[in-house]
Short mmCIF file of C-alpha atoms in Angstrom, two decimals:
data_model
loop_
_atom_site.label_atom_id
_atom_site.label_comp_id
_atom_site.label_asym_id
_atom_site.label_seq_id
_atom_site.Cartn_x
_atom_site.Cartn_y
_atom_site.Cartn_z
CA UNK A 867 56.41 16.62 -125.48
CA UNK A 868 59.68 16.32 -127.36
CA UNK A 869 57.61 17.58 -131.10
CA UNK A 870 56.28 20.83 -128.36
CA UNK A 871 59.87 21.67 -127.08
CA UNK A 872 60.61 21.26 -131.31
CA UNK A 873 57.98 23.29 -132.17
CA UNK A 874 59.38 25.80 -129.81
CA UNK A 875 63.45 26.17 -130.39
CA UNK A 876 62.09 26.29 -134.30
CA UNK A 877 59.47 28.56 -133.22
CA UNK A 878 62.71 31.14 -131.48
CA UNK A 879 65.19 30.42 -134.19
CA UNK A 880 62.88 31.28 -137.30
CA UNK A 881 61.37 34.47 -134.83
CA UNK A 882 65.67 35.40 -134.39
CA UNK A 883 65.86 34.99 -138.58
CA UNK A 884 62.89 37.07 -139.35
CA UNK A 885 64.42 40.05 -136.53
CA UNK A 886 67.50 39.74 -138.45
CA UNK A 887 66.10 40.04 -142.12
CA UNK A 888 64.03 43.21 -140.56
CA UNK A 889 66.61 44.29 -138.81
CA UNK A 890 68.55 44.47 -142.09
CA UNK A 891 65.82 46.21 -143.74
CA UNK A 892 65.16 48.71 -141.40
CA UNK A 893 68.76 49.49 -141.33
CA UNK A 894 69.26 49.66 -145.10
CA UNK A 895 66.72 51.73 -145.69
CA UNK A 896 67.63 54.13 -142.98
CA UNK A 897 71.29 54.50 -144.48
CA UNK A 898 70.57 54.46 -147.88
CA UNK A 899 66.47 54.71 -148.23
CA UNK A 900 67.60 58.51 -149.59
CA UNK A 901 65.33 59.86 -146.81
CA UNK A 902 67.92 60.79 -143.89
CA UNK A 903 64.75 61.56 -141.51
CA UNK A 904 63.15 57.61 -141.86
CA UNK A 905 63.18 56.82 -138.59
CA UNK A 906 63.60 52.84 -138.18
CA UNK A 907 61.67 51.91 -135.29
CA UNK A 908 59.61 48.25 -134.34
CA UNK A 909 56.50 48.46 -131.89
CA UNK A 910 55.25 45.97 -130.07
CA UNK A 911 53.19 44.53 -133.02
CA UNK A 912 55.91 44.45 -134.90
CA UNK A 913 57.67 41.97 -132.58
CA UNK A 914 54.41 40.11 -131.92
CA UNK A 915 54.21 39.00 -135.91
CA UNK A 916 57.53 38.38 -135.71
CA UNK A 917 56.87 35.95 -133.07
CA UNK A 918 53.75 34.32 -134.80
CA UNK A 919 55.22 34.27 -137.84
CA UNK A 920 58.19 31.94 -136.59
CA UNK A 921 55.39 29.90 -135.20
CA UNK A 922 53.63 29.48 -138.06
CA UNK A 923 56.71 28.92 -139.83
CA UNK A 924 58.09 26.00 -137.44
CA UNK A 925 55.18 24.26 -138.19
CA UNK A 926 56.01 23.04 -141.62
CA UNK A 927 59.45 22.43 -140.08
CA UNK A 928 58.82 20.05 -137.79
CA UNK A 929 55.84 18.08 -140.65
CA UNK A 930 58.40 17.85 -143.19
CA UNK A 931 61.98 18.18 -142.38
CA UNK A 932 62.56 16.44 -138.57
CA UNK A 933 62.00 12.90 -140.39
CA UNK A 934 65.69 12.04 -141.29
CA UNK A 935 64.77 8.22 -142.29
CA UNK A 936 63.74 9.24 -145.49
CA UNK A 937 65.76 8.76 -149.10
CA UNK A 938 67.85 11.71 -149.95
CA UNK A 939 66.07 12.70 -153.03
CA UNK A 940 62.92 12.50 -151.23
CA UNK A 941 64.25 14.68 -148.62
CA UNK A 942 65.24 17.62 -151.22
CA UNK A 943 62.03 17.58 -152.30
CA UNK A 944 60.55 18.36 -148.67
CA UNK A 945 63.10 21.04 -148.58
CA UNK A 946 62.24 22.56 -151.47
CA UNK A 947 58.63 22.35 -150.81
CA UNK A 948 59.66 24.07 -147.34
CA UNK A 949 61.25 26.50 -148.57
CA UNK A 950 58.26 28.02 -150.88
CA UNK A 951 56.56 27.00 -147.77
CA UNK A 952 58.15 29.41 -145.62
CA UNK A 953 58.42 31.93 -148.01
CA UNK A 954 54.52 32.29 -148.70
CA UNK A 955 54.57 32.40 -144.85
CA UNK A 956 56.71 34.94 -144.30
CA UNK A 957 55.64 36.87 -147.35
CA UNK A 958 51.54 36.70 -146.02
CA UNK A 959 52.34 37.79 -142.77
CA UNK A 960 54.32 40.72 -144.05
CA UNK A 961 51.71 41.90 -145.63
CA UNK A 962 49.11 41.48 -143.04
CA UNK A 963 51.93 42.96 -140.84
CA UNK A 964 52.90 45.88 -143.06
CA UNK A 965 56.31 44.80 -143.03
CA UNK A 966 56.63 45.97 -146.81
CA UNK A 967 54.10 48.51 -148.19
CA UNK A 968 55.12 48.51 -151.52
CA UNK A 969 57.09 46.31 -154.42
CA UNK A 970 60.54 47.36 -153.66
CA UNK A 971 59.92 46.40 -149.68
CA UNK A 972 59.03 43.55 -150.86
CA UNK A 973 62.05 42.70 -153.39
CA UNK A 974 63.89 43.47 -150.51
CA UNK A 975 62.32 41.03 -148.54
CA UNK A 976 62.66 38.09 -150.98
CA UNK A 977 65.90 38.87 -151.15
CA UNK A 978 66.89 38.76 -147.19
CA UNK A 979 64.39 35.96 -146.93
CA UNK A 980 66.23 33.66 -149.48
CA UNK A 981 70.24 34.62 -148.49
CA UNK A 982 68.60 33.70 -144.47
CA UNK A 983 67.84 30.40 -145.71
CA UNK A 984 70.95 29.59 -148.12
CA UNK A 985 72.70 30.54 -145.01
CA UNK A 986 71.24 28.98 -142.16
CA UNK A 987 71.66 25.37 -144.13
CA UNK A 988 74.84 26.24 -144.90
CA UNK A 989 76.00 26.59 -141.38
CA UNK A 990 73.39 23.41 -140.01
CA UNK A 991 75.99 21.58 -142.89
CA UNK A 992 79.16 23.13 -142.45
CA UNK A 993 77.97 22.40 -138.09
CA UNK A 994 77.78 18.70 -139.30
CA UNK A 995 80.78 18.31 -141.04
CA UNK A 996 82.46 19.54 -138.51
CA UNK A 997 80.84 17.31 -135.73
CA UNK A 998 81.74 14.43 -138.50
CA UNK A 999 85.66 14.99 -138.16
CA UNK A 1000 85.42 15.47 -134.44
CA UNK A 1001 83.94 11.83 -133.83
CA UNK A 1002 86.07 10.34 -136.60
CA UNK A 1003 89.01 11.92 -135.19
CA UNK A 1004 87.37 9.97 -131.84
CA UNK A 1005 86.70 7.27 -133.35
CA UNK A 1006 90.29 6.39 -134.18
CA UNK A 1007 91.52 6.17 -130.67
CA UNK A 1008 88.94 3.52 -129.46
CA UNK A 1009 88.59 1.51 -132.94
CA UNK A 1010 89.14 -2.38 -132.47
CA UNK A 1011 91.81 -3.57 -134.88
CA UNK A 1012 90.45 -6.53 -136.93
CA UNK B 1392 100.06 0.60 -109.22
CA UNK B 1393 98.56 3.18 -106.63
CA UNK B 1394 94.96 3.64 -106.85
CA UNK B 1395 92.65 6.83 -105.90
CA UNK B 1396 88.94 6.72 -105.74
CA UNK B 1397 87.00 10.35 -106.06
CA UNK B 1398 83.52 10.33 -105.43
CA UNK B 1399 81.37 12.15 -108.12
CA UNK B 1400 78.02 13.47 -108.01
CA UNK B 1401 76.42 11.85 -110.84
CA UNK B 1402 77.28 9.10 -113.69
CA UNK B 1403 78.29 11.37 -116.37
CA UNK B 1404 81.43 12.52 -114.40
CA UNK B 1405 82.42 8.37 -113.65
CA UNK B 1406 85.73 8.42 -115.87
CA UNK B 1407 88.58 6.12 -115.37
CA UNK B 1408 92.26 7.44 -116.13
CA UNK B 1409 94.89 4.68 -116.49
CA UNK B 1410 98.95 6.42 -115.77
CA UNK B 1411 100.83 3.86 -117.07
CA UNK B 1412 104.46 3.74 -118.96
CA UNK B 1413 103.11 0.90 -121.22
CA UNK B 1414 99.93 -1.19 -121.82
CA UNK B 1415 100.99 -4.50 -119.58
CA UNK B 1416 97.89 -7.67 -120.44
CA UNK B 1417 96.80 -6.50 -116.62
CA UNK B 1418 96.12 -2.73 -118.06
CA UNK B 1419 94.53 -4.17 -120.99
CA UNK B 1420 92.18 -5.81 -118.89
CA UNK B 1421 91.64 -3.59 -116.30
CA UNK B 1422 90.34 -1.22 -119.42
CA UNK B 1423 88.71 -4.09 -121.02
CA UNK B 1424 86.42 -4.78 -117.98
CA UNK B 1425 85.64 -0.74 -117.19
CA UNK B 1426 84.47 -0.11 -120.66
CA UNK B 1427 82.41 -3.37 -120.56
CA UNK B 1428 84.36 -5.64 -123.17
CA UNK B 1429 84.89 -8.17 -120.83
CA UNK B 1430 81.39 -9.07 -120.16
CA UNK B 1431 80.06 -11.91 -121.70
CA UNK B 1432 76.25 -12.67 -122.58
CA UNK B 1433 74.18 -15.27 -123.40
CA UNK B 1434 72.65 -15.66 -127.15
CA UNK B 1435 71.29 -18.67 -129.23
CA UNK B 1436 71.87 -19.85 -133.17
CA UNK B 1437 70.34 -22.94 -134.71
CA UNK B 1438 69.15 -23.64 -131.06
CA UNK B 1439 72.45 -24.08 -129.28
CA UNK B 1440 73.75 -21.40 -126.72
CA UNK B 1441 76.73 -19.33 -127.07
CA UNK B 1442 78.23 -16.92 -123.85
CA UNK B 1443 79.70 -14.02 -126.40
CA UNK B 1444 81.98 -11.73 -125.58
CA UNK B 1445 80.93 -8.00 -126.05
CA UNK B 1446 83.80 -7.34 -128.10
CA UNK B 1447 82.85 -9.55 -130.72
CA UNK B 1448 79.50 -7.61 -131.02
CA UNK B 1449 79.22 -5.35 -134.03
CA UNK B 1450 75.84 -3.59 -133.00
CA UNK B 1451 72.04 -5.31 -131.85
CA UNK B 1452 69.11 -4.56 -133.46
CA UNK B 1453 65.18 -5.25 -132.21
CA UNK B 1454 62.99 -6.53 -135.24
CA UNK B 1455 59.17 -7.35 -134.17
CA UNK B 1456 60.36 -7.44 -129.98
CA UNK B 1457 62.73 -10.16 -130.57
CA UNK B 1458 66.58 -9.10 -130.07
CA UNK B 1459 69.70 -9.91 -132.64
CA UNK B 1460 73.31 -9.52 -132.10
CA UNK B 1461 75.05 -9.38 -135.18
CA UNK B 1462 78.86 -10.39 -134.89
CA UNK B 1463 81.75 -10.53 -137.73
CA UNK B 1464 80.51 -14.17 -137.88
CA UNK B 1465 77.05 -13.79 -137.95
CA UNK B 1466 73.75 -13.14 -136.32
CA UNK B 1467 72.71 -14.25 -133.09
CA UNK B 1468 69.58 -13.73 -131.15
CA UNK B 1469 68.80 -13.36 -127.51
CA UNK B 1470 66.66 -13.07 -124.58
CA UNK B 1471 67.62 -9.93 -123.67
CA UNK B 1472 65.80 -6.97 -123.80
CA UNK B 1473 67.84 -3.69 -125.63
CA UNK B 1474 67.17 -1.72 -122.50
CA UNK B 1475 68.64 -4.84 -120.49
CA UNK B 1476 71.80 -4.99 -122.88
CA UNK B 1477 72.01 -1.22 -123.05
CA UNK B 1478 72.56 -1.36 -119.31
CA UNK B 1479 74.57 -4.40 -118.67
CA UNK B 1480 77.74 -3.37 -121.62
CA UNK B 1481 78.09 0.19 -121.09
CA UNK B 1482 81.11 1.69 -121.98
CA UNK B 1483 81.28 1.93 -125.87
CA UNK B 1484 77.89 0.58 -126.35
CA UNK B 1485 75.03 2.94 -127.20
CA UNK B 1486 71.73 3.58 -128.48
CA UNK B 1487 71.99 4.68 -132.14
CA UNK B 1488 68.45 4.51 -132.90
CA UNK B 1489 65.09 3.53 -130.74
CA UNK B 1490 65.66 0.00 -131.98
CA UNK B 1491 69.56 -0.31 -131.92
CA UNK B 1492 72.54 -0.13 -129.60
CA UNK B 1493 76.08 0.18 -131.88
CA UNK B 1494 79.66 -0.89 -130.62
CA UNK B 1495 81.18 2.47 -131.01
CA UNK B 1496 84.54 0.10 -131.31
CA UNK B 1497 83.78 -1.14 -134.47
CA UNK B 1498 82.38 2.07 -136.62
CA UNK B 1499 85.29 3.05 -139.02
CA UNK B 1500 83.75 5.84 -140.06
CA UNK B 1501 80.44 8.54 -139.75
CA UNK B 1502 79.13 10.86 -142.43
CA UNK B 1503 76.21 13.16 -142.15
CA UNK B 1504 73.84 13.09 -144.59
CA UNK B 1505 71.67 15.95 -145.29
CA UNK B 1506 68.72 15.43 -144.20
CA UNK B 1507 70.21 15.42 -140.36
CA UNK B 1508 70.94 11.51 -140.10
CA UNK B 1509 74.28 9.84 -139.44
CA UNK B 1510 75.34 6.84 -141.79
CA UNK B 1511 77.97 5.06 -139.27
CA UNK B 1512 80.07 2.29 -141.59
CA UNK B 1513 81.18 -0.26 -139.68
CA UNK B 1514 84.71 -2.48 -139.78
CA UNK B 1515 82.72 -4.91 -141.56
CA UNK B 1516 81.57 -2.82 -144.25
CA UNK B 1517 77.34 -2.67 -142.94
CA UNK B 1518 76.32 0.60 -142.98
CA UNK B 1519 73.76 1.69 -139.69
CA UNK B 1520 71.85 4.55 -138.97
CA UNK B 1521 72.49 6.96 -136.15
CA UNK B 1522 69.64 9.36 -135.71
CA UNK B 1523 70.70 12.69 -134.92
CA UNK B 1524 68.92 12.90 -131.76
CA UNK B 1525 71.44 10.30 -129.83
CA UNK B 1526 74.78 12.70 -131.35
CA UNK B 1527 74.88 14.35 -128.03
CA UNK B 1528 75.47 11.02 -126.44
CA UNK B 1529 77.85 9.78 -129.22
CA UNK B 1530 80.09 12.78 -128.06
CA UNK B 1531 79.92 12.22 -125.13
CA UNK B 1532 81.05 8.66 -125.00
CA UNK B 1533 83.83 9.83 -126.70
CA UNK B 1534 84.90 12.63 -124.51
CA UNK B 1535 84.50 15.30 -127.13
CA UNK B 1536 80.67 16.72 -125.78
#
């Protein structure tokens, strides 16, 4: 049950980082795409493989990075291999979805797709350093002295 | 010292404030026995039986279903079940892991690692593991969730 409800917060977070890399597509190429009439709009398909691709995507999530036991070299390697992971994912389904057409759509999407996932690991660290000097802080009013 | 009860709805909301000008022995033991120091338990070592105190207890561990409590002077191990102990001290003690309840009293210090897990070093230099899923609860023990 827990992996299921896992599989599905992954499954909205990755769908919420794939809108936003569209999103930021769609509006980039509308402002500077050097056609003023290209019309950004997303049909219902559109948010479908959005959806399936964050479920497809959680998948490899959830096999190789929810284990936290695990040496931290061996753990950059999962991450690694999650990240090309993902991005084979993402970049499949955009093509089956027509979310690029041609090479520079596709740049485009490398591009989003890799500064999404530098960022969202750098705020899952900076979220964890921070939780770290909250229960420190805690932690010194209730320490025995020894 | 005037005391006033509220009733509460549920267990998370139990909280005990002390107003006090200065920490008397009574005070000290009045917060001693809420937060479950006072309690004493039964373990064995070289087949004699000890009653410790739960202060003295670093963190318990379950190897292979038997139960250890590991002190500043050693390990100990007992009948008691973690679920039992996990119960019965309260307070500052906590699940850390499926197979470990920590004395949040004697972790000097936590660092995240990257891959999610918490190294907790405790006063005596051991280093445990708190898995990320039982943070929440850390927190909240606390008073910072």
């Amino acid at each position: 049950m827990n992996k299921f409800k896992l599989w599905l917060e992954q499954t909205m977070m990755i769908s919420f980082a794939i809108l936003v890399g569209v999103i930021i597509e769609g509006a980039f190429f509308s402002l500077f795409g050097g056609n003023p009439l290209y019309e950004f709009n997303m049909d219902w398909l559109q948010m479908v493989s959005i959806v399936l691709t964050g479920a497809v995507c959680s998948l490899p999530t959830i096999i190789w990075l929810t284990d936290t036991d695990i040496p931290k070299n061996k753990f950059i390697v999962r991450m690694v291999l999650h990240c090309i992971g993902l991005y084979a994912i993402v970049s499949l389904f955009g093509w089956l979805f027509k979310w690029y057409t041609q090479l520079d759509g596709f740049v485009f999407m490398t591009v989003i797709y890799f500064a999404v996932y530098a960022f969202t690991w750098i705020v899952t660290l900076w979220f964890h350093k921070r939780e770290d000097s909250q229960i420190n802080k805690a932690l010194d009013d209730i320490r025995d002295e020894e | 010292m005037q005391v006033r009860l509220e009733k509460v709805d549920n267990k998370e909301q139990e909280e005990a404030v002390i107003k006090a000008v200065e920490i008397t022995d009574e005070i000290s033991g009045a917060i001693e026995l809420l937060e479950g120091d006072a309690k004493g338990f039964a373990v064995s070592k070289d087949g004699k039986t000890y009653i410790l105190k739960a202060s003295n207890v670093y963190y318990i561990e379950s190897v292979d279903k038997k139960t250890f409590v590991y002190t500043k002077q050693g390990c100990y191990d007992t009948k008691y079940r973690l679920y039992e102990l996990e119960v019965m001290l309260g307070g500052y003690f906590m699940r850390c892991s499926k197979s470990m309840i920590i004395n949040l009293k004697k972790v000097r210090t936590v660092k995240s690692q990257i891959s999610g897990r918490i190294d907790a070093t405790l006063l005596n230099d051991e280093v445990v593991v708190i898995s990320r899923g039982y943070v929440k609860e850390v927190k909240r023990r606390l008073g910072i969730g």
